[in-house]
C-alpha positions as protocol buffer text, in pm:
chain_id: "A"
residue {
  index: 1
  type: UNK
  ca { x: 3706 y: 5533 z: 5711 }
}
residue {
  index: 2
  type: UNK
  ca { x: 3442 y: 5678 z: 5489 }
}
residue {
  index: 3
  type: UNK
  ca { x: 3263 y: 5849 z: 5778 }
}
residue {
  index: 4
  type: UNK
  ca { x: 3109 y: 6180 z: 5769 }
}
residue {
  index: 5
  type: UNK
  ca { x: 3353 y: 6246 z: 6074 }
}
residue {
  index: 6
  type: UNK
  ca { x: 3668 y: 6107 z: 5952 }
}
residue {
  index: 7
  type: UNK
  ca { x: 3589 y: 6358 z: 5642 }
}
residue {
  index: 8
  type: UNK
  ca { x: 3532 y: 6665 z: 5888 }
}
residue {
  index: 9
  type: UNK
  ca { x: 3839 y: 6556 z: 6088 }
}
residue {
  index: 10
  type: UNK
  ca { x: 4073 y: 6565 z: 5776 }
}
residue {
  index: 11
  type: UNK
  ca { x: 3887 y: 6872 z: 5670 }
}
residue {
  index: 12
  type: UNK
  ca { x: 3984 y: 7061 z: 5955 }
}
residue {
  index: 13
  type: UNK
  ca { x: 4382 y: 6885 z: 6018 }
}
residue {
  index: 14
  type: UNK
  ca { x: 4432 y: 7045 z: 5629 }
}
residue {
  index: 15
  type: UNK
  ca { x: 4256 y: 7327 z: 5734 }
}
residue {
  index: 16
  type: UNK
  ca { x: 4468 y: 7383 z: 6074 }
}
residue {
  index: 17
  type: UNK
  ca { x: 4762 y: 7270 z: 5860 }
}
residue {
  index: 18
  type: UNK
  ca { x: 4744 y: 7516 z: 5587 }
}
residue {
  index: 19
  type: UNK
  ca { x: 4652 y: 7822 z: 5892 }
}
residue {
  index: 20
  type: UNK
  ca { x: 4967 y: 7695 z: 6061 }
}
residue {
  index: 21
  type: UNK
  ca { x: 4926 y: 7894 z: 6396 }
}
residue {
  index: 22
  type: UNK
  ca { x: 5190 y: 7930 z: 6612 }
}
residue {
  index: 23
  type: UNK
  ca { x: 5066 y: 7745 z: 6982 }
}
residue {
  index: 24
  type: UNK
  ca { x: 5244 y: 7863 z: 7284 }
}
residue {
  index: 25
  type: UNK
  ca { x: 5093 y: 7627 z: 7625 }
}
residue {
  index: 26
  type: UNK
  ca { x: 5033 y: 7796 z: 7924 }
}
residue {
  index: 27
  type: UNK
  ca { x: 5087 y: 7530 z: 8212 }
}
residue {
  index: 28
  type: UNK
  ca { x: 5109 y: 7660 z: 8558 }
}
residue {
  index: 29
  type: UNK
  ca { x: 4949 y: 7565 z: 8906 }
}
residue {
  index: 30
  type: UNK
  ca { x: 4561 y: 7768 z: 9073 }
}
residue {
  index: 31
  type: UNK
  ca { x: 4713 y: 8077 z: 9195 }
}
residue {
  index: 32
  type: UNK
  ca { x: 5061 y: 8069 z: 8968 }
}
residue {
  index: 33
  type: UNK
  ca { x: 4932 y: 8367 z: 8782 }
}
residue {
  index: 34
  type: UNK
  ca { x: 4856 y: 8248 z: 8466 }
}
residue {
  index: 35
  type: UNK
  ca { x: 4615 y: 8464 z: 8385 }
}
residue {
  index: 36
  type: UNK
  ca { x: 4783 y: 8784 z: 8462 }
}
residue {
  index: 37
  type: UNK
  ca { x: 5086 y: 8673 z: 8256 }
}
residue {
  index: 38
  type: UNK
  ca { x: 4866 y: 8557 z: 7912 }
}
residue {
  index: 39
  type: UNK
  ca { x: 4647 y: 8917 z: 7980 }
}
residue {
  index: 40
  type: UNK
  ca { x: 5030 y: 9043 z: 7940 }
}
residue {
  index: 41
  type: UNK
  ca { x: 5126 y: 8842 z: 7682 }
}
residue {
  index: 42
  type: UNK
  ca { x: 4785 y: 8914 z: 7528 }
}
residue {
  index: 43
  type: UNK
  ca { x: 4833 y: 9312 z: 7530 }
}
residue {
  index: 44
  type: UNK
  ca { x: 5229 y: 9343 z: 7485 }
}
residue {
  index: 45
  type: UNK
  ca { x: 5286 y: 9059 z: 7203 }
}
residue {
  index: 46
  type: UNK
  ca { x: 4911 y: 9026 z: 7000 }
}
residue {
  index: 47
  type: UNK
  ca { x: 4854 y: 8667 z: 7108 }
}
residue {
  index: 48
  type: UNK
  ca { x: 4496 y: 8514 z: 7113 }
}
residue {
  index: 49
  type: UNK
  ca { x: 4443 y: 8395 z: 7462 }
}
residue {
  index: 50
  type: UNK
  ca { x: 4235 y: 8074 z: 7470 }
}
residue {
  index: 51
  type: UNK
  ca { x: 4178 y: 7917 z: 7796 }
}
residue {
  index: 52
  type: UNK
  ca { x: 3988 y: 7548 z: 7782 }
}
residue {
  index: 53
  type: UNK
  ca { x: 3813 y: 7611 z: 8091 }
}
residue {
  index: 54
  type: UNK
  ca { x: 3626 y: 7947 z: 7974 }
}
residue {
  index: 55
  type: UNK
  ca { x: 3577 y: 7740 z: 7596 }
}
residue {
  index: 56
  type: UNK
  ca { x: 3406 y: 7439 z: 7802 }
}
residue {
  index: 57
  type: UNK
  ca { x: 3204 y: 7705 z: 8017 }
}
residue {
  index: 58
  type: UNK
  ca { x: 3130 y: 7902 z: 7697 }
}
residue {
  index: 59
  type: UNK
  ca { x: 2996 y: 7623 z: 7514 }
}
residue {
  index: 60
  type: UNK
  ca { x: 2802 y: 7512 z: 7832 }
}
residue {
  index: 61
  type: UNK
  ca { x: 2603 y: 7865 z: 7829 }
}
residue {
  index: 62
  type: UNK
  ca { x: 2527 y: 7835 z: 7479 }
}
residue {
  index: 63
  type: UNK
  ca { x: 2290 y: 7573 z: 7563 }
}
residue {
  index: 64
  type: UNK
  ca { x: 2362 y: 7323 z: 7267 }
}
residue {
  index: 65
  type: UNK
  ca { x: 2341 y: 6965 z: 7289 }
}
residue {
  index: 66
  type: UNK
  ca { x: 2707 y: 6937 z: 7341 }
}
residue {
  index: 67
  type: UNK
  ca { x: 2729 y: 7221 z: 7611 }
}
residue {
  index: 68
  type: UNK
  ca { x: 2457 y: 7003 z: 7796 }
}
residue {
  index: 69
  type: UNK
  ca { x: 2641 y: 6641 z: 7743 }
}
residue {
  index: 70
  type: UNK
  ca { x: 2956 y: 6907 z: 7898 }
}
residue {
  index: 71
  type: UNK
  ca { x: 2692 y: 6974 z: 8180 }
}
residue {
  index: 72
  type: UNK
  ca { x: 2641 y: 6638 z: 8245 }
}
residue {
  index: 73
  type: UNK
  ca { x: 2993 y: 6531 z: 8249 }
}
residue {
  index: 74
  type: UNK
  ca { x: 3110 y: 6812 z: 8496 }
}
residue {
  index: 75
  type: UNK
  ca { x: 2799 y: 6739 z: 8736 }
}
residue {
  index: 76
  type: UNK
  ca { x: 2884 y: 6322 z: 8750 }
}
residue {
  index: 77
  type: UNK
  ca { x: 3264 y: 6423 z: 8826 }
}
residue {
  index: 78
  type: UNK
  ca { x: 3413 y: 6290 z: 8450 }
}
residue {
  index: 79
  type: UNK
  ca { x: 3675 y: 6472 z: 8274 }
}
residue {
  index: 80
  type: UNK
  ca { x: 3545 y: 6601 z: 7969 }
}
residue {
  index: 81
  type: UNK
  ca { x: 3722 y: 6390 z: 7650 }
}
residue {
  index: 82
  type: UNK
  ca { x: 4014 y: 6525 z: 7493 }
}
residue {
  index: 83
  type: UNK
  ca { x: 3823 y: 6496 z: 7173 }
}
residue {
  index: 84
  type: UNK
  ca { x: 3590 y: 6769 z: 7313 }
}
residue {
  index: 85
  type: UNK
  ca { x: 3884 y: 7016 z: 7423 }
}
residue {
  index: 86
  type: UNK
  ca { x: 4016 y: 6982 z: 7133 }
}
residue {
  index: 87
  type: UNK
  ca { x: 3721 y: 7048 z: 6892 }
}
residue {
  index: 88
  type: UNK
  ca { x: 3669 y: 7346 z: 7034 }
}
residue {
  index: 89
  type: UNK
  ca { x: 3982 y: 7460 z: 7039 }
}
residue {
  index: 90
  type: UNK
  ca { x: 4037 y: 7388 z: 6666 }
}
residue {
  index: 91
  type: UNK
  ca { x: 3739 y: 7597 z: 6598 }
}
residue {
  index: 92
  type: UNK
  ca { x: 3816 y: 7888 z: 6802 }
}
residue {
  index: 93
  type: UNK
  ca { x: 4167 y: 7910 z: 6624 }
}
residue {
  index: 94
  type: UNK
  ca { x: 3992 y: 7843 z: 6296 }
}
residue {
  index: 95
  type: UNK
  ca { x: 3770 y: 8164 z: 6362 }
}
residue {
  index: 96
  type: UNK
  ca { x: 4012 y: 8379 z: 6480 }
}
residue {
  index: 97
  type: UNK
  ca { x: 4179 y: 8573 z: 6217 }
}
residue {
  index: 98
  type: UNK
  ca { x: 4486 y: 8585 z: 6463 }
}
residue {
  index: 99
  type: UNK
  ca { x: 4801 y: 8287 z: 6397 }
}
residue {
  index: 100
  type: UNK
  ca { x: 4947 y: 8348 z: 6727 }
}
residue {
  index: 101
  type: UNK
  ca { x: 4741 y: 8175 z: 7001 }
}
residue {
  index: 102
  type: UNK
  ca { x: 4828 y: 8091 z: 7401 }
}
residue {
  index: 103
  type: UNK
  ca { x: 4661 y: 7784 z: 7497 }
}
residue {
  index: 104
  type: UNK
  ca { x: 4595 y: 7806 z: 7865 }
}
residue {
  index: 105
  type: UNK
  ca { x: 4535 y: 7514 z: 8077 }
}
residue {
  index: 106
  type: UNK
  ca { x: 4583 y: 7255 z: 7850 }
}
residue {
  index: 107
  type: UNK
  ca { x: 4695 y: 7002 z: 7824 }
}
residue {
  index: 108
  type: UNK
  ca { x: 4587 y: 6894 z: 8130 }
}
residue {
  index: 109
  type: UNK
  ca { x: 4738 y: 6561 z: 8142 }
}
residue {
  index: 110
  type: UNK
  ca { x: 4950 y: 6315 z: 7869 }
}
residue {
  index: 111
  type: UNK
  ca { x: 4615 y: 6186 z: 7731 }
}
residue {
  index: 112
  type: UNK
  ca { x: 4479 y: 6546 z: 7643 }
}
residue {
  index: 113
  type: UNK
  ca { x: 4883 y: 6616 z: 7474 }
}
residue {
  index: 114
  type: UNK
  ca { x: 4896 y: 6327 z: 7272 }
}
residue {
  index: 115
  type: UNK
  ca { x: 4536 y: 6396 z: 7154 }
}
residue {
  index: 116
  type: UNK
  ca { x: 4608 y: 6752 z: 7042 }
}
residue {
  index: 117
  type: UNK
  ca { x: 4928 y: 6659 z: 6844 }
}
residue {
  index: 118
  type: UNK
  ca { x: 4709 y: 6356 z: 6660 }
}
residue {
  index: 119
  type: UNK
  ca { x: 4446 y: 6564 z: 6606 }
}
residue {
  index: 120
  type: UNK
  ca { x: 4548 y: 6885 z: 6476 }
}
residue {
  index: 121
  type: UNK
  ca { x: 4900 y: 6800 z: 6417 }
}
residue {
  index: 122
  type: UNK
  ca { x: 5053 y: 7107 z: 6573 }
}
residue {
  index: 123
  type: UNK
  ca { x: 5336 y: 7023 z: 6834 }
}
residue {
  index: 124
  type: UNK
  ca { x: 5359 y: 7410 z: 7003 }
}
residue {
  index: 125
  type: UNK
  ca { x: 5628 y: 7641 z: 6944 }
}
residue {
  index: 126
  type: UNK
  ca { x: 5676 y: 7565 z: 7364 }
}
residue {
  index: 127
  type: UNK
  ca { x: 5546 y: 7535 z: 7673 }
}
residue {
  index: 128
  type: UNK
  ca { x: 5537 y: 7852 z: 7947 }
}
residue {
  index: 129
  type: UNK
  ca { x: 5559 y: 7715 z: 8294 }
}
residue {
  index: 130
  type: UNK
  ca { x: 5465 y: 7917 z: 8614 }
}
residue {
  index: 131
  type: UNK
  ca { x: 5673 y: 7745 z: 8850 }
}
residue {
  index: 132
  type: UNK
  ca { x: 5533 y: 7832 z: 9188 }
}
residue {
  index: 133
  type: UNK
  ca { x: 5528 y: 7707 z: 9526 }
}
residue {
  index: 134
  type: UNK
  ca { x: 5242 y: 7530 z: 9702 }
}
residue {
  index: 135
  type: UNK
  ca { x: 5246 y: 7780 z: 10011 }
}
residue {
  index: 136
  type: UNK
  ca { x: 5261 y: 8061 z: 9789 }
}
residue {
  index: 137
  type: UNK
  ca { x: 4971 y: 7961 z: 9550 }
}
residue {
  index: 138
  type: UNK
  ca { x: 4743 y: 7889 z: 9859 }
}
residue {
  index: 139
  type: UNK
  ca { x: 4816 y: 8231 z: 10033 }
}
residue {
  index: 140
  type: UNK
  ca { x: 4724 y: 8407 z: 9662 }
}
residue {
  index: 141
  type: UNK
  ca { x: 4410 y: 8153 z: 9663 }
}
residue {
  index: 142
  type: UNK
  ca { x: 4293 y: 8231 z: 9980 }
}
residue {
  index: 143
  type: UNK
  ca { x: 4362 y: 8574 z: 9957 }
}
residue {
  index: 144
  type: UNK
  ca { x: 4172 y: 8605 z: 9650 }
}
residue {
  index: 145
  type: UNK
  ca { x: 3849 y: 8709 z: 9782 }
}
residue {
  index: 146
  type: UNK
  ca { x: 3696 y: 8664 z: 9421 }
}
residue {
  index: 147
  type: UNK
  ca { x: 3367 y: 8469 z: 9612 }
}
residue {
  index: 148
  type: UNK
  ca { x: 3460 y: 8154 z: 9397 }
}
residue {
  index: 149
  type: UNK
  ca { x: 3350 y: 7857 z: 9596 }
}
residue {
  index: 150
  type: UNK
  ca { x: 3600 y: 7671 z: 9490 }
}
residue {
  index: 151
  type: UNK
  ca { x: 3875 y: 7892 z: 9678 }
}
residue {
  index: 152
  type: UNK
  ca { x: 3896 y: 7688 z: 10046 }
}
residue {
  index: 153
  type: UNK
  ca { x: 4164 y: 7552 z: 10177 }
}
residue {
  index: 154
  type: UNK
  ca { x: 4035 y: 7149 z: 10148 }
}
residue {
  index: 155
  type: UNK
  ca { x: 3988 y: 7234 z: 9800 }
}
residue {
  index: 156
  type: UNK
  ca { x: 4271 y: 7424 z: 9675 }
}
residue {
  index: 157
  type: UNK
  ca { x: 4482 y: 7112 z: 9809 }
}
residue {
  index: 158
  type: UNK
  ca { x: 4311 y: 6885 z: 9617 }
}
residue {
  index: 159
  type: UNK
  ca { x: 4338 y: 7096 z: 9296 }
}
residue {
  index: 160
  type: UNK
  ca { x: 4733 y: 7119 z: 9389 }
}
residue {
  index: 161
  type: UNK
  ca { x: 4782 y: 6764 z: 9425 }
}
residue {
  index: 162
  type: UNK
  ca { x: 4536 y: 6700 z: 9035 }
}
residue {
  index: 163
  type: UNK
  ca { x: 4769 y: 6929 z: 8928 }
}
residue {
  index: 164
  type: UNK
  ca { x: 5081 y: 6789 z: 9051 }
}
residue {
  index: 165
  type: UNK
  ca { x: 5000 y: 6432 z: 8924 }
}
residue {
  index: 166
  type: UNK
  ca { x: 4820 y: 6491 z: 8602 }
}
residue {
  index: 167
  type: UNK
  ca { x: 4998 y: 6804 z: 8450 }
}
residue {
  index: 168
  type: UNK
  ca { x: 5373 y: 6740 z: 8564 }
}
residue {
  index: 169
  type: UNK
  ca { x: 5378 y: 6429 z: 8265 }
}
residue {
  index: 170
  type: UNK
  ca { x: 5341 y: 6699 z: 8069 }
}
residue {
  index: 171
  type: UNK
  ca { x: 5553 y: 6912 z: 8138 }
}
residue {
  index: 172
  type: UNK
  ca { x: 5813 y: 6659 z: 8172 }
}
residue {
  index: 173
  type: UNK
  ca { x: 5718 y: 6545 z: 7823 }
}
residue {
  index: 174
  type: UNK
  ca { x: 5784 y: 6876 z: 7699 }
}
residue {
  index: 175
  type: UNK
  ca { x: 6148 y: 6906 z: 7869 }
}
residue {
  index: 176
  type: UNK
  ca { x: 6274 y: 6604 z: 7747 }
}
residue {
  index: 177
  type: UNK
  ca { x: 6183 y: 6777 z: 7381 }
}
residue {
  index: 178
  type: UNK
  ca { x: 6348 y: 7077 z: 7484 }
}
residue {
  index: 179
  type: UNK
  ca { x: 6020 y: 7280 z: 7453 }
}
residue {
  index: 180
  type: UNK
  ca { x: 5977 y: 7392 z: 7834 }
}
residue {
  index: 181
  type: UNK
  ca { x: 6043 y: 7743 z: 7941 }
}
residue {
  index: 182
  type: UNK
  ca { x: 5996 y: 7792 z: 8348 }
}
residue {
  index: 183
  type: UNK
  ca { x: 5928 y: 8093 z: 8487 }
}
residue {
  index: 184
  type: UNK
  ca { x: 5962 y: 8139 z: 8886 }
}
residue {
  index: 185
  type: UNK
  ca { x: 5578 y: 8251 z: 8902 }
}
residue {
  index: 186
  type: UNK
  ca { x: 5662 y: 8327 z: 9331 }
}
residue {
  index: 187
  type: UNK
  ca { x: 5822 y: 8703 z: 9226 }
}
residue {
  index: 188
  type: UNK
  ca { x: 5642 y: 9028 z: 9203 }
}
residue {
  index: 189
  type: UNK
  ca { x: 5371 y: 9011 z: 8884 }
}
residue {
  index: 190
  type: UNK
  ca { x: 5645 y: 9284 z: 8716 }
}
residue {
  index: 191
  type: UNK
  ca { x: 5905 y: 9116 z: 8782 }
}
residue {
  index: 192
  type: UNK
  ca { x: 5741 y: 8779 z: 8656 }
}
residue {
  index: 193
  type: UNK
  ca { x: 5648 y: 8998 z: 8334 }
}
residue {
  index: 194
  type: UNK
  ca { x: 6003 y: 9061 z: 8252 }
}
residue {
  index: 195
  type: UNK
  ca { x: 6082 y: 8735 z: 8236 }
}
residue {
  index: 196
  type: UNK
  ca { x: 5822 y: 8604 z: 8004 }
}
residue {
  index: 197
  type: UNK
  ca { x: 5894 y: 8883 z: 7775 }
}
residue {
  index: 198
  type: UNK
  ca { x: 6261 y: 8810 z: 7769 }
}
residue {
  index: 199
  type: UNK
  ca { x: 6091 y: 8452 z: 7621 }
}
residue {
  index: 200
  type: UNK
  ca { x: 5875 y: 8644 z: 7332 }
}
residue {
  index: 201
  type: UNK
  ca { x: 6075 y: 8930 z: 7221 }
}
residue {
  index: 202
  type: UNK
  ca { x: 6236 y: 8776 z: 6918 }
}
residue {
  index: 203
  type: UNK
  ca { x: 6604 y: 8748 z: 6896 }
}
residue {
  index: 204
  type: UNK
  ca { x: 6679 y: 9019 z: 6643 }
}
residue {
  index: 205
  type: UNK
  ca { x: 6471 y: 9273 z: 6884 }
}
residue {
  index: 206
  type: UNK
  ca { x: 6691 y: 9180 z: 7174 }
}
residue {
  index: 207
  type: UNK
  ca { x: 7003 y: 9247 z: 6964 }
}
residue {
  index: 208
  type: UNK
  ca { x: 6908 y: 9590 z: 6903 }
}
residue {
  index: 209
  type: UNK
  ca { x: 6734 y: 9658 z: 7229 }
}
């Protein structure tokens, strides 16, 4: 294994290793909120939000060769390899002088998990679910107005049912370690808040509250 790249990758696991960040996964369907919640999370509890999506779009704008192979995948319809997710995300958590980080949108599916925990060897402290219901995501979606083209009714459907079938391994996964806590993501955005912070105000702090 006496690869320049089987050197890198044990330079960064010891690397990741010694940083040992605390990884909280953000899983939820379009239109559960997720966003809202980790801008929450973000302001209330000093996490480092990192969403794979905004990563893979980043790296796309920044015009390197491979933000163009990225391109190129996205355009023929491929999912982008785990191995790609996950480089980025080890280097955005490298260069972030922050240990606390919410991973949003990722895993996306059981190949993408069991790539993470190989790669970096981090297993995450757990895994925030936005439990919501179909209807209720698509009226949010639609209602959205945001001018994404993605937001019609054909394709939110389709995103549900990716979601459904690739993510729910996952998440199932996850619960038989234990590690899943769901959130009913159909209440009021406050009343969704108080819930997840229930989840990160540590024990002791609850005690005295």
């Amino acid at each position: 294994m006496g690869t320049v790249e089987a050197a890198t990758k044990q330079a960064i696991e010891s690397t990741l290793a010694q940083k040992k960040p605390k990884v909280v996964f953000v899983l939820g369907g379009p239109g559960s909120g997720k966003g809202t919640q980790c801008a929450n999370i973000v302001e209330h509890f000093g996490y480092t939000h990192l969403s794979a999506g905004d990563l893979l779009r980043a790296e796309i704008k920044s015009g390197s060769e491979n933000g163009t192979m990225i391109q190129n995948m996205i355009k023929e319809g491929k999912i982008v390899p785990s191995e790609v997710t996950i480089k980025l995300l080890e280097k955005a958590i490298l260069e972030n002088e922050n240990d606390k980080f919410l991973i949003d949108g990722f895993p996306r599916n059981e190949e993408n998990r069991a790539a993470f925990e190989a790669v970096t060897g981090i297993s995450p402290e757990f895994v925030l679910f936005f439990d919501c219901p179909e209807e209720e995501m698509e009226k949010r979606l639609l209602g959205r107005n945001q001018g994404r083209e993605d937001d019609n009714i054909d394709t939110i459907r389709k995103r549900f049912k990716v979601f459904l079938e690739s993510s729910l391994p996952v998440i199932e996964y996850y619960n038989s370690k234990g590690k899943v806590r769901k959130i009913d993501a159909a209440k009021p955005v406050g009343e969704v808040f108080e819930a997840v912070k229930a989840l990160f105000t540590p024990v002791d702090e609850k005690a005295a509250a």
